[in-house]
Amino acid sequence: MPETVFDVDVDAPPEEQPSPIVNRWHPDVPPAATIEPGEKCRIECLDWTGNQVVNDDSANDIRDMRLDPNHHLSGPFRVEGAEPGDLLVVDILDLGPFPDNEWGFTGIFELDNGGGFLTDHFPNARKAIWDFDGVYTHSRHVPDVRFAGLSHPGILGTAPSHDLLEEWNEREQALIERGPEAETAVNHETREDQPPLALPPEPNEVLLGDMADDEVEEAAEKAARTIPPRENAGNCDIKNLSRGSRVYLPVFVEGANFITGDLHFSQGDGEITFCGAIEMAGFVDLKVDLIKNGMEKLDTDHAIFKPGNVEPQFSEYVVFEGYSVDEDGTQHYKNSTVGMRRACLDAIDYLKQFGYTGEQAYIILSTVPVESRIAGIVDLPNTCVTVSVPKEVFEFDIDPDELNGHSSDDRGEAANPS
Ligand code: ZN
């Protein structure tokens, strides 16, 4: 087993972990450990909420979630010899849940506390607990679904430089100031209570590893949230970054200061419920290396990904199509977000015919390895987005031919607030 360079305790609060948790991007967070290029290491991770969700049948914890301290991540790790301009090469050797903690969760957040991609349609908190049997998972809250997960870290990335951090903050603040009408892709109608367009630095509940208290106060004003993906990869949520994957990350600071976490047992493309994958605590085994001056050699200032070749096999799909016309009939111009939403809503309506509630179907799309693609983006005025649901994850046949005269079974419901 590789040497463990970061320990967590799933029974302790984030502030009392054996290794100090980090929940923001900032160049000056002191490294939690140093890794040598070519060396393997094991990194333990809390689930992204930092133990806020419990294995029970109530969605109160999702409803009442404190969002400011998320994500709870492991690192930063200083890579010996890494300098700005290099590329950090990260091999994902293995990952999984802890052997004595083989479960995960999926949540639908409340509209006014986090929301999600389809929050207009599903505004209330729900939860599903998933149990793991080796590579397989199933949920008492989503019966008759059982599948092999496609496990991956939702977040991995290098620390930004001070200049890059400033650039992030400026461009995201500019979007916030332009306001909702600047975006056609947010929701089909502009609501008073619409979720924010971006999340500016939030000094509340900041954890910056071992940084001295007097420094944290100043850094917290600028430290970037970990919610969006950016140049450093970050919260990319690429479901295929599983065992055997290799990621090339630009190095912006001395030592690279690599951070990872937000482990997913499985996820569908889009991670649409937002607490969207099967979220878990666990370990990830990595090997790192450096390409000196790699940003110039590969002519990139972004991350590059090479997914591995160990994935569950699905051969048959039912495919749903969405295009740039929203639910009230408004025609949008080449809007892929609207297309994705329509394809997801169609898939949810379809699965409801087999006895699932809308919330259960929403959770299924978010967790099973659903393939979503932009099928066409040149056919004015619509983009065509497809959402492909693997048939093999269901313990019954979801083929359209089976719907002919189908009488729906009762498949229970996801956990409600109690
Ligand atoms: Zn996640």
PDB file of N, CA and C and ligand atoms in Angstrom, residues 48 237 262 264 271 279, ligand 1:
ATOM      1  N   TRP A  48     -17.556  15.597   0.281  1.00  0.00           N
ATOM      2  CA  TRP A  48     -17.417  17.043   0.014  1.00  0.00           C
ATOM      3  C   TRP A  48     -18.081  17.936   1.053  1.00  0.00           C
ATOM      4  N   ASP A 237     -15.506  17.451 -12.331  1.00  0.00           N
ATOM      5  CA  ASP A 237     -16.580  16.450 -12.339  1.00  0.00           C
ATOM      6  C   ASP A 237     -16.641  15.655 -13.638  1.00  0.00           C
ATOM      7  N   ASP A 262     -13.685  15.421  -2.955  1.00  0.00           N
ATOM      8  CA  ASP A 262     -15.015  15.306  -3.560  1.00  0.00           C
ATOM      9  C   ASP A 262     -15.129  13.990  -4.333  1.00  0.00           C
ATOM     10  N   HIS A 264     -16.402  10.629  -5.878  1.00  0.00           N
ATOM     11  CA  HIS A 264     -17.703  10.147  -6.352  1.00  0.00           C
ATOM     12  C   HIS A 264     -17.623   8.646  -6.613  1.00  0.00           C
ATOM     13  N   GLU A 271     -23.822  15.856 -13.627  1.00  0.00           N
ATOM     14  CA  GLU A 271     -24.011  15.838 -12.156  1.00  0.00           C
ATOM     15  C   GLU A 271     -25.200  16.714 -11.758  1.00  0.00           C
ATOM     16  N   GLU A 279     -21.912  10.664  -3.577  1.00  0.00           N
ATOM     17  CA  GLU A 279     -20.824  11.319  -2.845  1.00  0.00           C
ATOM     18  C   GLU A 279     -20.335  10.401  -1.749  1.00  0.00           C
TER      19      GLU A 279
HETATM   20 ZN    ZN B   1     -19.261  15.830  -5.614  1.00  0.00          ZN
END
